Amino acid sequence: MEARRYAVLGYPLGHTMSPFIHEKLFAVHGVSAVYEKRELPPQALSEELPALRSLSGFNLTIPHKSAILPLLDQMDGKAALYGAVNTVKCGECLTGYNTDCVGFLRALEEASIPLAGKILLCGAGGAAHMMAFEAALAGGTLTIAARPSGIPRAEQLAQAIRQKLPEAAICVCTYDSLEGDFDLLLNATPAGMYPHPDAMPVEEKTVRRCKAVFDAIYNPRETMLLRTARQNGAQCGYGMPMLVWQAAAAQEIWNGCSFTAAQVSPVIEQANWEMERVFQ
Ligand code: NAP
């Protein structure tokens, strides 16, 4: 049987972990597939569409997650809610999905971190957008923190959530005006990511006021934020399980298969090793 063809589209793509992770996941179910990376500048997305239709499916990352929306035939509910698509299934029509949220919720669950109570979200970009909607859907009391320059973007995000979920309890503030304790801190900024492992999005005194911390960063595995939280006895979760589970969820959509934790856990470990091999 001819191998099915998939791709990840982004710009720039650099050293994306997606081909490595998808190849390991295809092997779990014995799917014969080729997964390639296609570096595609923003203006080239619509021109590439006929070629993309010949694939079985594809993933999208920055800057294409919202730009793909008008090119799709249909979308699932979560993708429509966030206005962001990271997975497309091809066929007679192009259908968009968002599996980042599946990865995020699954990673929290595996780290035994409840998405509840007073939630502090650092950042207002793509990952933060999805996390903010999920926190609001879960009924959390959400504070979106940003640098002064990022406050307008954070306000826009808060407004987008209030429009779709009018009951949401949500406020916006700068990092230096944060007050009180939090049940959960979510980091959706690159602060602390390779090659700047000593950075944190918030001050240490804020981390010490959080019962649980989830960092979307997967390189390094333990960021300064997570190290500080762990030393303070907080429940901690990191980004690689989110990345691998969003890929597993994409394959479930493409191939109608289903993954168990026992099948995905070794892939998370292999992805950690691969990342360390490449970057350290
Ligand atoms: P993005 O759209 O560029 O958004 C980044 C956000 O972080 C913006 O709000 C930006 O604020 C803020 N920010 C940037 N540098 C900062 C700093 N030094 N201190 C405080 N805030 C800062 O990026 P993204 O796609 O959401 O990704 C954010 C992080 O999540 C990255 O580390 C990425 O690797 C990770 N991520 C992980 C997964 C996963 O599956 N594990 C998936 C997606 C993303 P301004 O507007 O002020 O610049």
Short mmCIF file of C-alpha atoms and ligand atoms in Angstrom, two decimals:
data_model
loop_
_atom_site.label_atom_id
_atom_site.label_comp_id
_atom_site.label_asym_id
_atom_site.label_seq_id
_atom_site.Cartn_x
_atom_site.Cartn_y
_atom_site.Cartn_z
CA MET A 1 0.00 0.00 0.00
CA GLU A 2 1.28 3.47 -0.86
CA ALA A 3 2.41 5.57 2.12
CA ARG A 4 0.03 8.31 3.23
CA ARG A 5 1.51 11.80 3.01
CA TYR A 6 1.40 14.47 5.70
CA ALA A 7 3.26 17.73 6.38
CA VAL A 8 3.73 20.53 8.88
CA LEU A 9 3.53 24.07 7.49
CA GLY A 10 5.14 27.03 9.23
CA TYR A 11 7.49 29.94 8.76
CA PRO A 12 10.15 29.73 9.95
CA LEU A 13 10.16 26.07 10.94
CA GLY A 14 13.73 25.73 12.20
CA HIS A 15 14.24 22.43 13.97
CA THR A 16 10.61 21.41 14.44
CA MET A 17 10.00 18.28 16.54
CA SER A 18 6.84 17.42 14.56
CA PRO A 19 8.34 14.97 12.00
CA PHE A 20 10.15 13.05 14.77
CA ILE A 21 7.05 12.82 16.98
CA HIS A 22 4.67 11.90 14.15
CA GLU A 23 6.98 9.18 12.82
CA LYS A 24 7.10 7.58 16.29
CA LEU A 25 3.31 7.80 16.62
CA PHE A 26 2.68 6.36 13.11
CA ALA A 27 4.87 3.41 14.13
CA VAL A 28 2.63 2.70 17.16
CA HIS A 29 -0.26 1.72 14.86
CA GLY A 30 1.89 0.47 11.96
CA VAL A 31 0.69 3.27 9.66
CA SER A 32 2.80 3.61 6.53
CA ALA A 33 3.24 7.38 6.24
CA VAL A 34 5.63 10.12 5.20
CA TYR A 35 5.58 13.34 7.27
CA GLU A 36 7.58 16.23 5.89
CA LYS A 37 8.17 19.85 6.86
CA ARG A 38 7.25 22.63 4.44
CA GLU A 39 8.56 26.08 5.23
CA LEU A 40 5.93 28.35 3.71
CA PRO A 41 5.92 32.16 3.98
CA PRO A 42 2.56 33.72 4.93
CA GLN A 43 1.67 34.93 1.41
CA ALA A 44 2.28 31.46 -0.11
CA LEU A 45 -0.41 29.58 1.83
CA SER A 46 -3.31 30.01 -0.63
CA GLU A 47 -1.08 29.28 -3.67
CA GLU A 48 -0.02 26.03 -1.99
CA LEU A 49 -3.61 24.87 -1.43
CA PRO A 50 -3.96 22.62 -4.52
CA ALA A 51 -0.76 20.80 -3.53
CA LEU A 52 -1.94 20.50 0.07
CA ARG A 53 -5.20 18.86 -1.05
CA SER A 54 -3.19 15.92 -2.39
CA LEU A 55 -1.94 15.16 1.14
CA SER A 56 -3.90 13.01 3.61
CA GLY A 57 -3.61 15.78 6.18
CA PHE A 58 -1.37 18.53 7.53
CA ASN A 59 -0.47 20.50 10.62
CA LEU A 60 -0.10 24.26 10.83
CA THR A 61 2.02 26.40 13.07
CA ILE A 62 2.98 30.10 13.22
CA PRO A 63 1.98 32.12 11.14
CA HIS A 64 -0.70 29.98 9.44
CA LYS A 65 -3.07 28.92 12.25
CA SER A 66 -5.60 31.70 11.64
CA ALA A 67 -4.71 32.44 7.99
CA ILE A 68 -5.95 28.97 6.97
CA LEU A 69 -9.53 29.62 8.21
CA PRO A 70 -10.97 31.20 5.02
CA LEU A 71 -9.40 28.44 2.89
CA LEU A 72 -11.18 25.59 4.73
CA ASP A 73 -14.52 23.98 3.83
CA GLN A 74 -15.48 23.27 7.44
CA MET A 75 -14.20 23.44 11.01
CA ASP A 76 -14.85 21.64 14.27
CA GLY A 77 -16.27 23.47 17.30
CA LYS A 78 -13.07 24.20 19.24
CA ALA A 79 -11.24 25.46 16.13
CA ALA A 80 -14.16 27.81 15.44
CA LEU A 81 -14.24 28.96 19.07
CA TYR A 82 -10.53 29.92 19.14
CA GLY A 83 -10.34 30.98 15.49
CA ALA A 84 -7.21 28.82 15.18
CA VAL A 85 -6.56 25.54 13.36
CA ASN A 86 -3.47 23.37 13.83
CA THR A 87 -4.68 20.19 12.09
CA VAL A 88 -6.38 19.72 8.72
CA LYS A 89 -7.86 16.49 7.38
CA CYS A 90 -7.94 16.37 3.58
CA GLY A 91 -10.45 14.46 1.48
CA GLU A 92 -13.36 15.67 -0.62
CA CYS A 93 -13.30 18.72 1.62
CA LEU A 94 -10.73 20.32 3.91
CA THR A 95 -11.73 20.12 7.59
CA GLY A 96 -9.90 22.12 10.27
CA TYR A 97 -9.40 21.06 13.89
CA ASN A 98 -7.57 22.34 16.93
CA THR A 99 -5.74 19.59 18.77
CA ASP A 100 -3.53 21.95 20.84
CA CYS A 101 -6.36 22.03 23.37
CA VAL A 102 -6.45 18.22 23.54
CA GLY A 103 -2.70 18.21 24.20
CA PHE A 104 -2.99 20.92 26.83
CA LEU A 105 -5.85 19.27 28.74
CA ARG A 106 -4.23 15.85 28.56
CA ALA A 107 -0.87 17.21 29.80
CA LEU A 108 -2.60 18.87 32.78
CA GLU A 109 -4.46 15.65 33.56
CA GLU A 110 -1.26 13.57 33.43
CA ALA A 111 0.44 16.04 35.79
CA SER A 112 -2.60 15.84 38.15
CA ILE A 113 -3.17 19.60 37.80
CA PRO A 114 -6.82 20.72 37.95
CA LEU A 115 -7.83 23.50 35.57
CA ALA A 116 -9.83 25.30 38.25
CA GLY A 117 -9.87 28.11 40.79
CA LYS A 118 -7.78 31.24 40.43
CA ILE A 119 -5.73 30.88 37.25
CA LEU A 120 -2.86 33.18 36.25
CA LEU A 121 -2.06 33.07 32.53
CA CYS A 122 1.26 34.56 31.38
CA GLY A 123 1.14 35.71 27.75
CA ALA A 124 -1.54 36.60 25.20
CA GLY A 125 -0.24 34.98 21.98
CA GLY A 126 -1.34 31.83 20.17
CA ALA A 127 -0.88 29.27 22.96
CA ALA A 128 -2.29 31.69 25.54
CA HIS A 129 -5.39 32.19 23.37
CA MET A 130 -6.27 28.50 23.54
CA MET A 131 -5.39 28.21 27.26
CA ALA A 132 -7.47 31.29 28.14
CA PHE A 133 -10.54 29.85 26.40
CA GLU A 134 -10.05 26.48 28.09
CA ALA A 135 -9.61 28.13 31.52
CA ALA A 136 -12.80 30.14 30.96
CA LEU A 137 -14.72 27.07 29.69
CA ALA A 138 -13.61 25.19 32.83
CA GLY A 139 -15.10 27.96 34.99
CA GLY A 140 -11.79 29.30 36.34
CA THR A 141 -11.27 32.89 37.50
CA LEU A 142 -8.74 34.07 34.98
CA THR A 143 -6.04 36.74 35.23
CA ILE A 144 -4.14 37.37 31.99
CA ALA A 145 -0.74 38.94 32.72
CA ALA A 146 1.36 40.72 30.11
CA ARG A 147 4.22 43.16 29.74
CA PRO A 148 3.07 46.79 29.37
CA SER A 149 3.59 46.53 25.60
CA GLY A 150 1.44 43.38 25.49
CA ILE A 151 -1.54 44.78 27.42
CA PRO A 152 -3.57 45.78 24.31
CA ARG A 153 -3.20 42.23 22.95
CA ALA A 154 -4.19 40.79 26.35
CA GLU A 155 -7.25 43.09 26.46
CA GLN A 156 -8.22 41.92 22.95
CA LEU A 157 -8.00 38.32 24.10
CA ALA A 158 -10.12 39.03 27.20
CA GLN A 159 -12.68 40.77 24.99
CA ALA A 160 -12.78 37.86 22.51
CA ILE A 161 -13.51 35.48 25.39
CA ARG A 162 -16.19 37.74 26.92
CA GLN A 163 -17.94 37.91 23.53
CA LYS A 164 -18.14 34.14 23.18
CA LEU A 165 -18.43 33.24 26.89
CA PRO A 166 -20.24 36.15 28.60
CA GLU A 167 -20.12 34.43 32.02
CA ALA A 168 -16.30 34.29 32.03
CA ALA A 169 -14.57 35.89 35.05
CA ILE A 170 -11.51 37.49 33.53
CA CYS A 171 -9.16 40.42 34.15
CA VAL A 172 -5.93 41.73 32.61
CA CYS A 173 -2.88 43.20 34.38
CA THR A 174 0.84 43.76 34.05
CA TYR A 175 3.29 41.38 35.74
CA ASP A 176 4.37 43.99 38.30
CA SER A 177 0.80 44.59 39.51
CA LEU A 178 -0.02 40.94 40.26
CA GLU A 179 -1.47 40.40 43.72
CA GLY A 180 -2.72 37.48 45.82
CA ASP A 181 -2.40 33.69 45.56
CA PHE A 182 -3.20 31.50 42.57
CA ASP A 183 -4.28 27.88 42.25
CA LEU A 184 -2.56 27.57 38.89
CA LEU A 185 0.00 29.51 36.85
CA LEU A 186 0.06 28.80 33.10
CA ASN A 187 3.10 29.97 31.16
CA ALA A 188 2.33 30.64 27.49
CA THR A 189 5.33 32.91 26.86
CA PRO A 190 8.78 31.91 25.56
CA ALA A 191 10.43 33.33 28.73
CA GLY A 192 12.77 30.56 29.94
CA MET A 193 12.97 28.75 26.59
CA TYR A 194 16.29 27.66 25.04
CA PRO A 195 18.67 29.55 24.61
CA HIS A 196 17.57 31.74 27.57
CA PRO A 197 17.04 29.15 30.33
CA ASP A 198 17.50 31.63 33.20
CA ALA A 199 14.48 33.78 32.33
CA MET A 200 11.04 33.58 33.97
CA PRO A 201 7.85 35.38 32.96
CA VAL A 202 7.11 36.40 36.58
CA GLU A 203 9.13 37.20 39.68
CA GLU A 204 10.05 34.41 42.10
CA LYS A 205 7.71 35.80 44.78
CA THR A 206 4.76 35.28 42.41
CA VAL A 207 5.76 31.67 41.67
CA ARG A 208 5.85 31.02 45.41
CA ARG A 209 2.19 32.05 45.62
CA CYS A 210 1.05 29.40 43.09
CA LYS A 211 -0.13 25.91 44.09
CA ALA A 212 0.47 24.45 40.62
CA VAL A 213 2.46 25.54 37.55
CA PHE A 214 2.15 24.39 33.95
CA ASP A 215 4.81 25.60 31.50
CA ALA A 216 4.05 25.13 27.77
CA ILE A 217 7.79 25.31 27.05
CA TYR A 218 9.31 21.90 26.18
CA ASN A 219 12.92 23.00 25.66
CA PRO A 220 14.34 22.69 28.27
CA ARG A 221 12.23 20.08 30.01
CA GLU A 222 12.57 21.84 33.37
CA THR A 223 12.52 25.61 32.99
CA MET A 224 13.63 28.00 35.71
CA LEU A 225 9.93 28.61 36.38
CA LEU A 226 9.27 24.90 36.95
CA ARG A 227 12.42 24.44 39.03
CA THR A 228 11.35 27.30 41.30
CA ALA A 229 7.80 25.93 41.55
CA ARG A 230 9.01 22.39 42.27
CA GLN A 231 11.34 23.64 45.02
CA ASN A 232 8.32 25.40 46.50
CA GLY A 233 6.35 22.14 46.55
CA ALA A 234 3.97 23.10 43.72
CA GLN A 235 2.44 20.53 41.36
CA CYS A 236 4.27 20.89 38.01
CA GLY A 237 3.59 20.07 34.36
CA TYR A 238 5.73 20.75 31.26
CA GLY A 239 5.28 21.21 27.54
CA MET A 240 6.44 17.98 25.89
CA PRO A 241 3.38 15.91 26.88
CA MET A 242 1.21 18.69 25.42
CA LEU A 243 3.18 18.64 22.16
CA VAL A 244 3.06 14.85 21.80
CA TRP A 245 -0.62 14.53 22.77
CA GLN A 246 -1.65 17.19 20.25
CA ALA A 247 0.15 15.14 17.58
CA ALA A 248 -1.55 11.92 18.78
CA ALA A 249 -4.93 13.68 18.63
CA ALA A 250 -4.15 14.77 15.03
CA GLN A 251 -3.42 11.15 14.06
CA GLU A 252 -6.65 10.02 15.72
CA ILE A 253 -8.49 12.47 13.42
CA TRP A 254 -6.53 11.48 10.30
CA ASN A 255 -6.56 7.72 10.75
CA GLY A 256 -9.46 6.93 13.09
CA CYS A 257 -7.05 5.26 15.53
CA SER A 258 -6.84 5.89 19.26
CA PHE A 259 -3.84 6.23 21.57
CA THR A 260 -3.49 5.13 25.19
CA ALA A 261 -1.21 6.73 27.78
CA ALA A 262 0.93 3.57 27.70
CA GLN A 263 1.51 4.09 23.95
CA VAL A 264 2.20 7.83 24.16
CA SER A 265 4.44 7.93 27.27
CA PRO A 266 7.45 6.28 25.53
CA VAL A 267 7.10 8.74 22.62
CA ILE A 268 7.22 11.65 25.10
CA GLU A 269 10.45 10.25 26.56
CA GLN A 270 11.96 9.69 23.09
CA ALA A 271 11.03 13.25 22.11
CA ASN A 272 12.76 14.57 25.25
CA TRP A 273 15.93 12.64 24.37
CA GLU A 274 15.82 13.78 20.77
CA MET A 275 15.41 17.40 21.84
CA GLU A 276 18.36 17.13 24.22
CA ARG A 277 20.44 15.45 21.51
CA VAL A 278 19.73 18.25 19.04
CA PHE A 279 19.95 21.27 21.34
CA GLN A 280 22.43 20.41 24.10
P1 NAP B 1 3.38 33.90 20.53
O1 NAP B 1 2.09 33.78 19.79
O2 NAP B 1 4.53 34.59 19.92
O3 NAP B 1 3.05 34.62 21.96
C1 NAP B 1 4.06 34.85 22.91
C2 NAP B 1 3.50 35.65 24.09
O4 NAP B 1 4.53 35.74 25.07
C3 NAP B 1 3.09 37.07 23.74
O5 NAP B 1 1.98 37.43 24.53
C4 NAP B 1 4.33 37.88 24.16
O6 NAP B 1 4.01 39.18 24.60
C5 NAP B 1 4.81 37.10 25.35
N1 NAP B 1 6.24 37.22 25.60
C6 NAP B 1 7.25 37.06 24.72
N2 NAP B 1 8.45 37.15 25.32
C7 NAP B 1 8.18 37.39 26.64
C8 NAP B 1 9.00 37.60 27.77
N3 NAP B 1 10.34 37.56 27.68
N4 NAP B 1 8.41 37.82 28.97
C9 NAP B 1 7.06 37.86 29.07
N5 NAP B 1 6.23 37.68 28.02
C10 NAP B 1 6.79 37.44 26.82
O7 NAP B 1 3.93 32.46 20.93
P2 NAP B 1 3.10 31.08 21.19
O8 NAP B 1 2.98 30.33 19.94
O9 NAP B 1 1.87 31.42 21.94
O10 NAP B 1 4.13 30.27 22.11
C11 NAP B 1 4.41 30.67 23.44
C12 NAP B 1 5.22 29.58 24.13
O11 NAP B 1 4.44 28.39 24.22
C13 NAP B 1 6.51 29.20 23.39
O12 NAP B 1 7.52 28.94 24.34
C14 NAP B 1 6.15 27.93 22.66
O13 NAP B 1 7.27 27.07 22.48
C15 NAP B 1 5.17 27.30 23.66
N6 NAP B 1 4.21 26.40 22.99
C16 NAP B 1 4.21 25.10 23.37
C17 NAP B 1 3.33 24.22 22.81
C18 NAP B 1 3.33 22.79 23.25
O14 NAP B 1 2.67 21.96 22.60
N7 NAP B 1 4.00 22.45 24.32
C19 NAP B 1 2.44 24.67 21.82
C20 NAP B 1 2.46 26.03 21.46
C21 NAP B 1 3.37 26.89 22.05
P3 NAP B 1 4.28 40.51 23.74
O15 NAP B 1 3.03 40.69 22.93
O16 NAP B 1 4.47 41.53 24.81
O17 NAP B 1 5.51 40.27 22.92
#
